[in-house]
């Protein structure tokens, strides 16, 4: 018996190059493996005095369980991708998907169509077992500092996990327009929760993490393969 994700694996593997380039993926690489940067980074000499001041005045540790909101960001990123126009166009060129995958994609596509407004659909997707299992498994593979970034991203828009935050969905849908503003809002909290870092480094790290997770969904062990 074939794995329920086999048809979708063929679809993903055959995504046109333009679609992958839009999503920021290297089409010449094999399956992705999660290898986030280490949490610790060594500041330059010019950065050290200011950074050490932040550490002495603000830094305090948070238990890993405090970062459960990271799972909300992981689910929202999945929902955004499954509802994207790029996925919709690519699916039309592929074989019929299994019913469970088709229903999930249809729900995400409908949510995008209505600009992420329907409360009921956001609630249902927040409780979707397939999405929740993916997010829980993925969170277990990430470093604490990565979980802190994803949690802060979720908290910036809402403290609730159910329904999925409309603002966070729109953040992924309008990533380039909102990224800098959101980073400026959550950067200081990150230095208090996890480690001192400059705004420029924080933005680079968060952007890299989101791209890694997005790529992992497309050609790695993401929700579409479970």
Backbone as numpy.savetxt, mean C-alpha at the origin, in Angstrom:
# Nx Ny Nz CAx CAy CAz Cx Cy Cz
-5.97 -30.27 -9.93 -6.82 -29.07 -9.93 -5.94 -27.84 -9.93
-6.28 -26.90 -10.75 -5.46 -25.70 -10.85 -5.76 -24.77 -9.69
-4.76 -23.97 -9.32 -4.92 -22.97 -8.27 -5.89 -21.91 -8.74
-6.80 -21.42 -7.86 -7.80 -20.43 -8.30 -7.21 -19.17 -8.87
-5.92 -18.91 -8.59 -5.33 -17.68 -9.11 -4.56 -17.88 -10.40
-4.57 -19.12 -10.96 -3.74 -19.38 -12.13 -4.11 -18.51 -13.32
-5.43 -18.39 -13.59 -5.84 -17.56 -14.72 -5.40 -16.12 -14.52
-5.51 -15.65 -13.29 -5.11 -14.28 -13.02 -3.61 -14.13 -13.10
-2.88 -15.19 -12.73 -1.42 -15.13 -12.87 -1.04 -14.93 -14.33
-1.73 -15.65 -15.23 -1.45 -15.49 -16.66 -1.77 -14.07 -17.10
-2.87 -13.53 -16.59 -3.24 -12.15 -16.93 -2.17 -11.17 -16.47
-1.73 -11.31 -15.24 -0.74 -10.38 -14.69 0.57 -10.51 -15.43
0.97 -11.74 -15.71 2.24 -11.96 -16.39 2.23 -11.32 -17.76
1.06 -11.24 -18.38 0.95 -10.70 -19.74 0.49 -9.25 -19.77
0.51 -8.58 -18.64 0.16 -7.15 -18.65 1.01 -6.42 -19.68
0.39 -5.54 -20.45 1.16 -4.82 -21.44 2.18 -3.92 -20.76
3.28 -3.66 -21.45 4.39 -2.92 -20.86 3.98 -1.52 -20.46
3.09 -0.90 -21.21 2.66 0.45 -20.87 1.97 0.50 -19.52
1.14 -0.53 -19.24 0.47 -0.59 -17.95 1.47 -0.73 -16.83
2.43 -1.62 -16.99 3.42 -1.82 -15.93 4.27 -0.59 -15.72
4.62 0.09 -16.82 5.45 1.29 -16.67 4.69 2.37 -15.92
3.37 2.47 -16.18 2.57 3.46 -15.46 2.61 3.19 -13.96
2.58 1.92 -13.61 2.56 1.55 -12.20 3.94 1.53 -11.59
4.97 1.84 -12.38 6.31 1.97 -11.83 7.04 0.67 -11.66
6.80 -0.32 -12.52 7.42 -1.62 -12.38 8.48 -1.85 -13.44
9.51 -2.60 -13.05 10.54 -3.03 -13.98 10.05 -4.30 -14.64
9.75 -4.25 -15.91 9.18 -5.41 -16.58 10.19 -6.48 -16.87
11.47 -6.23 -16.58 12.50 -7.22 -16.88 12.90 -8.04 -15.67
12.21 -7.87 -14.55 12.59 -8.60 -13.36 11.62 -9.72 -13.09
12.04 -10.65 -12.25 11.21 -11.78 -11.90 10.30 -11.43 -10.75
9.71 -12.46 -10.11 8.78 -12.23 -9.01 9.42 -11.42 -7.90
8.61 -10.57 -7.31 9.12 -9.67 -6.29 9.28 -10.38 -4.97
10.26 -9.95 -4.19 10.42 -10.41 -2.82 10.49 -9.17 -1.95
9.81 -9.23 -0.82 9.79 -8.06 0.05 11.12 -7.93 0.75
11.89 -6.93 0.38 13.16 -6.66 1.04 13.25 -5.18 1.33
12.41 -4.69 2.28 12.44 -3.26 2.59 13.79 -2.85 3.14
14.09 -1.56 3.04 15.32 -1.05 3.60 15.31 -1.26 5.11
16.50 -1.44 5.72 16.55 -1.54 7.18 15.99 -0.28 7.81
15.44 -0.43 9.00 14.86 0.73 9.67 15.90 1.78 9.96
17.07 1.36 10.40 18.07 2.32 10.83 18.80 2.90 9.65
19.09 4.18 9.72 19.89 4.84 8.71 20.86 5.76 9.42
22.04 5.98 8.85 23.06 6.80 9.47 23.00 8.19 8.88
22.71 9.22 9.69 22.61 10.58 9.16 23.97 11.12 8.78
23.97 12.07 7.87 25.21 12.74 7.52 25.63 13.64 8.68
26.91 14.11 8.64 27.40 14.94 9.73 26.59 16.23 9.86
26.16 16.77 8.71 25.40 18.02 8.75 24.01 17.82 9.33
23.47 16.60 9.21 22.13 16.32 9.72 22.14 15.90 11.18
23.28 15.39 11.65 23.33 14.74 12.95 22.88 15.62 14.12
23.35 16.88 14.27 22.94 17.66 15.43 21.43 17.84 15.54
20.80 18.21 14.42 19.35 18.43 14.46 18.62 17.13 14.74
19.09 16.04 14.13 18.44 14.76 14.31 18.58 14.27 15.75
19.76 14.41 16.33 19.96 13.97 17.70 19.07 14.77 18.65
18.86 16.05 18.33 17.96 16.85 19.16 16.55 16.29 19.13
16.11 15.87 17.93 14.79 15.26 17.82 14.70 13.99 18.64
15.76 13.19 18.59 15.75 11.94 19.33 15.62 12.21 20.83
16.43 13.14 21.33 16.44 13.41 22.76 15.12 14.00 23.24
14.49 14.82 22.41 13.30 15.53 22.84 12.00 14.77 22.59
11.98 13.96 21.51 10.70 13.42 21.07 10.62 11.90 20.97
11.70 11.23 20.67 11.63 9.83 20.28 11.18 8.95 21.44
10.22 8.07 21.18 9.87 7.03 22.14 9.30 5.85 21.35
9.55 4.62 21.84 9.16 3.43 21.07 7.67 3.13 21.17
7.15 2.51 20.13 5.77 2.04 20.12 5.77 0.53 19.94
4.89 -0.20 20.62 4.81 -1.64 20.39 4.29 -1.93 18.99
4.69 -3.05 18.45 4.30 -3.41 17.08 2.79 -3.49 16.93
2.09 -3.88 17.99 0.63 -3.99 17.92 -0.04 -2.64 17.71
0.70 -1.55 17.96 0.12 -0.22 17.76 -0.04 0.12 16.29
0.61 -0.66 15.43 0.64 -0.33 14.01 -0.38 -1.13 13.20
-1.45 -1.57 13.84 -2.44 -2.36 13.12 -3.09 -1.56 11.98
-3.11 -0.24 12.13 -3.70 0.59 11.08 -2.97 0.43 9.76
-1.74 -0.09 9.80 -1.00 -0.34 8.56 -1.78 -1.28 7.66
-2.53 -2.21 8.27 -3.30 -3.16 7.47 -4.40 -2.45 6.69
-4.92 -1.35 7.23 -5.91 -0.57 6.49 -5.30 -0.01 5.22
-4.09 0.53 5.32 -3.41 1.07 4.13 -3.15 -0.04 3.13
-2.75 -1.21 3.60 -2.49 -2.33 2.69 -3.76 -2.75 1.96
-4.88 -2.79 2.67 -6.15 -3.14 2.03 -6.57 -2.07 1.03
-6.45 -0.82 1.43 -6.86 0.27 0.54 -6.03 0.27 -0.74
-4.74 0.01 -0.62 -3.90 -0.03 -1.82 -4.36 -1.15 -2.75
-4.75 -2.29 -2.18 -5.28 -3.39 -2.98 -6.56 -2.98 -3.68
-7.47 -2.38 -2.92 -8.76 -1.99 -3.48 -8.58 -0.98 -4.60
-7.68 -0.03 -4.38 -7.41 0.96 -5.44 -6.90 0.26 -6.70
-5.94 -0.66 -6.55 -5.39 -1.32 -7.73 -6.43 -2.17 -8.43
-7.21 -2.94 -7.68 -8.23 -3.80 -8.29 -9.31 -2.97 -8.97
-9.49 -1.74 -8.54 -10.49 -0.88 -9.16 -9.94 0.03 -10.23
-8.65 -0.06 -10.52 -8.04 0.86 -11.48 -8.48 0.56 -12.91
-8.44 1.60 -13.74 -8.80 1.44 -15.15 -7.81 0.54 -15.87
-6.56 0.55 -15.44 -5.52 -0.24 -16.09 -5.81 -1.73 -15.93
-6.24 -2.12 -14.75 -6.59 -3.52 -14.53 -7.83 -3.88 -15.33
-8.80 -2.99 -15.35 -10.05 -3.26 -16.07 -9.79 -3.50 -17.55
-8.94 -2.67 -18.16 -8.64 -2.84 -19.59 -7.88 -4.13 -19.85
-6.96 -4.46 -18.97 -6.15 -5.65 -19.18 -6.98 -6.92 -19.02
-7.93 -6.92 -18.09 -8.76 -8.10 -17.85 -9.58 -8.46 -19.09
-10.01 -7.46 -19.84 -10.83 -7.73 -21.01 -10.10 -8.57 -22.05
-8.77 -8.58 -22.00 -8.00 -9.34 -22.99 -7.64 -10.74 -22.49
-8.12 -11.10 -21.30 -7.72 -12.36 -20.70 -8.87 -13.34 -20.62
-8.54 -14.56 -20.18 -9.55 -15.59 -19.98 -10.45 -15.23 -18.80
-11.57 -15.90 -18.71 -12.51 -15.66 -17.61 -11.85 -16.02 -16.28
-12.01 -15.14 -15.29 -11.45 -15.36 -13.97 -12.42 -16.17 -13.12
-11.94 -16.72 -12.02 -12.84 -17.46 -11.13 -13.83 -16.48 -10.50
-14.95 -17.02 -10.04 -16.05 -16.17 -9.57 -15.65 -15.29 -8.39
-14.87 -15.82 -7.48 -14.49 -15.05 -6.30 -13.65 -13.83 -6.67
-12.70 -14.05 -7.58 -11.86 -12.94 -8.02 -12.66 -11.93 -8.82
-13.54 -12.43 -9.68 -14.37 -11.55 -10.50 -15.25 -10.65 -9.64
-15.84 -11.22 -8.60 -16.72 -10.43 -7.72 -15.93 -9.36 -6.97
-14.75 -9.72 -6.49 -13.92 -8.76 -5.76 -13.51 -7.60 -6.66
-13.08 -7.93 -7.88 -12.67 -6.89 -8.82 -13.85 -6.00 -9.20
-15.01 -6.61 -9.40 -16.21 -5.83 -9.75 -16.58 -4.85 -8.65
-16.44 -5.28 -7.40 -16.75 -4.40 -6.27 -15.80 -3.22 -6.23
-14.53 -3.48 -6.48 -13.53 -2.41 -6.46 -13.72 -1.46 -7.64
-14.08 -2.01 -8.80 -14.33 -1.17 -9.97 -15.54 -0.27 -9.73
-16.58 -0.81 -9.10 -17.78 -0.02 -8.82 -17.47 1.10 -7.83
-16.62 0.81 -6.86 -16.26 1.83 -5.88 -15.52 2.99 -6.55
-14.62 2.67 -7.47 -13.92 3.73 -8.21 -14.90 4.55 -9.05
-15.82 3.86 -9.69 -16.78 4.53 -10.57 -17.56 5.59 -9.81
-17.88 5.31 -8.55 -18.64 6.26 -7.73 -17.74 7.07 -6.82
-16.47 7.22 -7.24 -15.50 8.11 -6.58 -15.29 7.75 -5.11
-15.37 6.48 -4.82 -15.10 5.95 -3.48 -16.07 6.47 -2.42
-17.25 6.89 -2.85 -18.23 7.45 -1.92 -19.08 6.40 -1.20
-19.55 5.31 -1.85 -20.51 4.41 -1.20 -20.00 3.83 0.12
-20.66 4.19 1.20 -20.26 3.74 2.53 -20.37 2.23 2.65
-21.45 1.66 2.11 -21.67 0.22 2.22 -20.59 -0.59 1.53
-20.15 -0.16 0.36 -19.10 -0.88 -0.36 -17.77 -0.76 0.37
-17.49 0.41 0.92 -16.23 0.58 1.67 -16.25 -0.28 2.93
-17.39 -0.40 3.54 -17.52 -1.24 4.73 -17.33 -2.71 4.38
-17.97 -3.16 3.30 -17.86 -4.56 2.90 -16.43 -4.93 2.53
-15.75 -4.06 1.82 -14.37 -4.35 1.41 -13.42 -4.32 2.61
-13.71 -3.48 3.59 -12.88 -3.44 4.80 -12.98 -4.76 5.56
-14.11 -5.46 5.42 -14.32 -6.72 6.13 -14.08 -7.94 5.25
-13.70 -7.72 4.00 -13.48 -8.83 3.08 -12.36 -9.73 3.60
-12.66 -11.01 3.77 -11.70 -11.93 4.38 -10.44 -12.07 3.54
-10.61 -12.10 2.25 -9.45 -12.26 1.37 -8.49 -11.08 1.50
-9.04 -9.88 1.51 -8.21 -8.68 1.65 -7.58 -8.60 3.04
-8.35 -8.95 4.06 -7.83 -8.89 5.43 -6.71 -9.91 5.65
-6.88 -11.10 5.09 -5.83 -12.12 5.23 -4.54 -11.67 4.54
-4.69 -11.08 3.37 -3.51 -10.56 2.66 -2.81 -9.50 3.50
-3.57 -8.54 4.00 -2.98 -7.43 4.75 -2.29 -7.93 6.02
-2.91 -8.88 6.71 -2.32 -9.41 7.94 -1.01 -10.14 7.63
-1.02 -10.93 6.58 0.19 -11.67 6.20 1.30 -10.71 5.77
0.95 -9.72 4.98 1.95 -8.78 4.49 2.53 -7.95 5.63
1.67 -7.52 6.56 2.15 -6.73 7.69 3.18 -7.51 8.51
3.01 -8.82 8.57 3.94 -9.64 9.32 5.32 -9.72 8.69
5.44 -9.32 7.42 6.72 -9.38 6.72 7.45 -8.04 6.71
6.79 -7.00 7.19 7.37 -5.66 7.13 8.04 -5.29 8.44
9.04 -4.41 8.34 9.74 -3.91 9.52 8.85 -2.91 10.27
9.16 -2.69 11.54 8.36 -1.79 12.36 8.27 -0.39 11.76
9.37 0.11 11.22 9.36 1.46 10.66 8.47 1.55 9.43
8.41 0.48 8.66 7.51 0.46 7.51 6.05 0.45 7.97
5.77 -0.33 9.02 4.42 -0.37 9.56 4.03 1.00 10.13
5.00 1.69 10.72 4.72 3.03 11.26 4.31 3.98 10.14
5.02 3.95 9.03 4.68 4.83 7.90 3.29 4.54 7.37
2.98 3.26 7.20 1.67 2.89 6.68 0.56 3.23 7.66
0.83 3.08 8.95 -0.17 3.43 9.97 -0.44 4.93 9.98
0.63 5.71 9.92 0.47 7.17 9.90 -0.31 7.62 8.67
-0.10 6.93 7.57 -0.82 7.26 6.35 -2.32 7.02 6.54
-2.67 5.91 7.18 -4.08 5.62 7.45 -4.66 6.61 8.45
-3.94 6.87 9.54 -4.44 7.77 10.58 -4.61 9.20 10.07
-3.83 9.57 9.07 -3.95 10.93 8.52 -5.35 11.17 7.99
-5.99 10.12 7.49 -7.32 10.27 6.89 -8.44 9.84 7.82
-8.20 8.84 8.65 -9.24 8.36 9.56 -8.63 7.44 10.61
-9.20 7.48 11.80 -8.76 6.57 12.86 -9.50 5.25 12.82
-10.49 5.14 11.94 -11.31 3.93 11.85 -10.82 3.02 10.73
-10.90 1.72 10.98 -10.54 0.74 9.96 -11.75 0.34 9.12
-12.95 0.55 9.66 -14.19 0.22 8.96 -15.12 1.43 9.06
-15.63 1.91 7.91 -15.33 1.48 6.54 -13.96 1.98 6.10
-13.52 1.54 4.93 -12.24 2.02 4.41 -12.31 3.54 4.25
-11.27 4.26 4.66 -11.29 5.73 4.57 -11.37 6.21 3.12
-12.38 7.01 2.84 -12.53 7.55 1.50 -11.32 8.39 1.10
-10.81 9.19 2.04 -9.66 10.03 1.74 -8.43 9.24 1.37
-8.22 8.10 2.02 -7.06 7.27 1.71 -7.19 6.64 0.33
-8.39 6.24 -0.03 -8.63 5.73 -1.38 -8.35 6.81 -2.42
-8.79 8.02 -2.15 -8.55 9.11 -3.08 -7.08 9.50 -3.13
-6.37 9.28 -2.03 -4.93 9.52 -2.01 -4.23 8.65 -3.04
-4.56 7.36 -3.08 -3.95 6.48 -4.06 -4.41 6.81 -5.48
-5.66 7.23 -5.61 -6.18 7.58 -6.93 -5.56 8.86 -7.48
-5.14 9.75 -6.58 -4.53 11.03 -6.97 -3.16 11.17 -6.31
-2.36 10.14 -6.46 -1.11 10.02 -5.71 -0.18 11.20 -5.93
0.09 11.55 -7.17 1.06 12.61 -7.46 0.62 13.96 -6.90
-0.68 14.22 -6.91 -1.18 15.50 -6.44 -1.14 15.62 -4.91
-1.28 14.51 -4.21 -1.42 14.58 -2.75 -0.18 14.15 -1.98
0.74 13.46 -2.62 1.84 12.82 -1.90 2.65 13.81 -1.06
3.11 14.89 -1.65 3.97 15.84 -0.92 3.25 16.44 0.29
2.00 16.83 0.11 1.25 17.44 1.20 1.06 16.47 2.36
0.71 15.24 2.05 0.50 14.24 3.09 1.80 13.93 3.82
2.89 13.83 3.09 4.19 13.55 3.71 4.57 14.64 4.70
4.35 15.88 4.33 4.67 16.98 5.24 3.84 16.90 6.51
2.63 16.37 6.41 1.74 16.30 7.57 2.12 15.18 8.54
2.67 14.09 8.03 2.93 12.94 8.90 4.40 12.74 9.23
5.28 13.52 8.61 6.72 13.31 8.79 7.16 13.47 10.24
6.74 14.53 10.91 7.18 14.76 12.28 6.70 13.65 13.21
5.48 13.19 13.00 4.97 12.09 13.83 5.83 10.84 13.65
6.30 10.62 12.43 7.16 9.46 12.18 8.46 9.57 12.96
9.04 10.77 13.02 10.29 10.93 13.76 10.08 10.70 15.25
8.88 10.96 15.74 8.59 10.71 17.15 8.34 9.23 17.43
7.71 8.55 16.48 7.30 7.17 16.69 8.39 6.16 16.39
9.22 6.45 15.40 10.11 5.40 14.91 11.57 5.80 14.92
11.94 6.78 14.12 13.33 7.17 14.04 13.44 8.56 13.43
14.50 9.31 13.74 14.68 10.63 13.15 15.04 10.51 11.67
14.52 11.41 10.88 14.81 11.38 9.45 14.43 12.73 8.86
15.09 13.11 7.79 14.72 14.34 7.11 13.45 14.11 6.30
12.76 15.19 5.97 11.54 15.07 5.17 11.85 14.44 3.82
12.94 14.85 3.19 13.29 14.31 1.87 13.52 12.81 1.94
14.24 12.35 2.95 14.49 10.91 3.10 13.20 10.16 3.41
12.35 10.76 4.22 11.08 10.13 4.57 10.22 9.94 3.32
10.13 10.97 2.49 9.34 10.89 1.27 9.88 9.81 0.35
11.19 9.74 0.23 11.80 8.74 -0.64 11.52 7.33 -0.12
11.61 7.17 1.19 11.38 5.85 1.77 9.92 5.42 1.63
8.99 6.33 1.90 7.57 5.98 1.79 7.20 5.68 0.35
7.68 6.49 -0.59 7.39 6.24 -2.00 7.93 4.87 -2.42
9.15 4.56 -2.00 9.74 3.28 -2.34 8.97 2.11 -1.75
8.50 2.26 -0.51 7.73 1.20 0.13 6.42 0.95 -0.60
5.72 2.01 -0.97 4.44 1.85 -1.66 4.63 1.23 -3.04
5.70 1.59 -3.72 5.98 0.98 -5.03 6.31 -0.50 -4.87
7.07 -0.83 -3.84 7.41 -2.22 -3.59 6.17 -3.05 -3.33
5.28 -2.52 -2.50 4.04 -3.23 -2.19 3.16 -3.37 -3.42
3.09 -2.32 -4.22 2.28 -2.35 -5.44 2.81 -3.40 -6.41
4.12 -3.44 -6.54 4.74 -4.42 -7.43 4.52 -5.83 -6.90
4.55 -5.97 -5.60 4.34 -7.28 -4.98 2.93 -7.80 -5.25
1.98 -6.89 -5.32 0.61 -7.27 -5.63 0.50 -7.80 -7.06
1.23 -7.17 -7.97 1.09 -7.50 -9.39 1.81 -8.79 -9.77
3.05 -8.96 -9.31 3.79 -10.16 -9.73 4.33 -10.95 -8.55
3.80 -10.70 -7.36 4.24 -11.44 -6.19 3.09 -12.17 -5.53
3.24 -12.44 -4.25 2.26 -13.22 -3.51 1.19 -12.31 -2.92
0.50 -11.58 -3.78 -0.52 -10.65 -3.33 -1.88 -11.31 -3.21
-2.89 -10.51 -2.97 -4.22 -11.04 -2.71 -4.77 -11.82 -3.90
-4.37 -11.48 -5.10 -4.92 -12.14 -6.27 -4.47 -13.59 -6.40
-3.48 -14.00 -5.62 -2.95 -15.35 -5.74 -3.34 -16.22 -4.57
-4.15 -15.72 -3.66 -4.51 -16.48 -2.47 -5.81 -17.23 -2.68
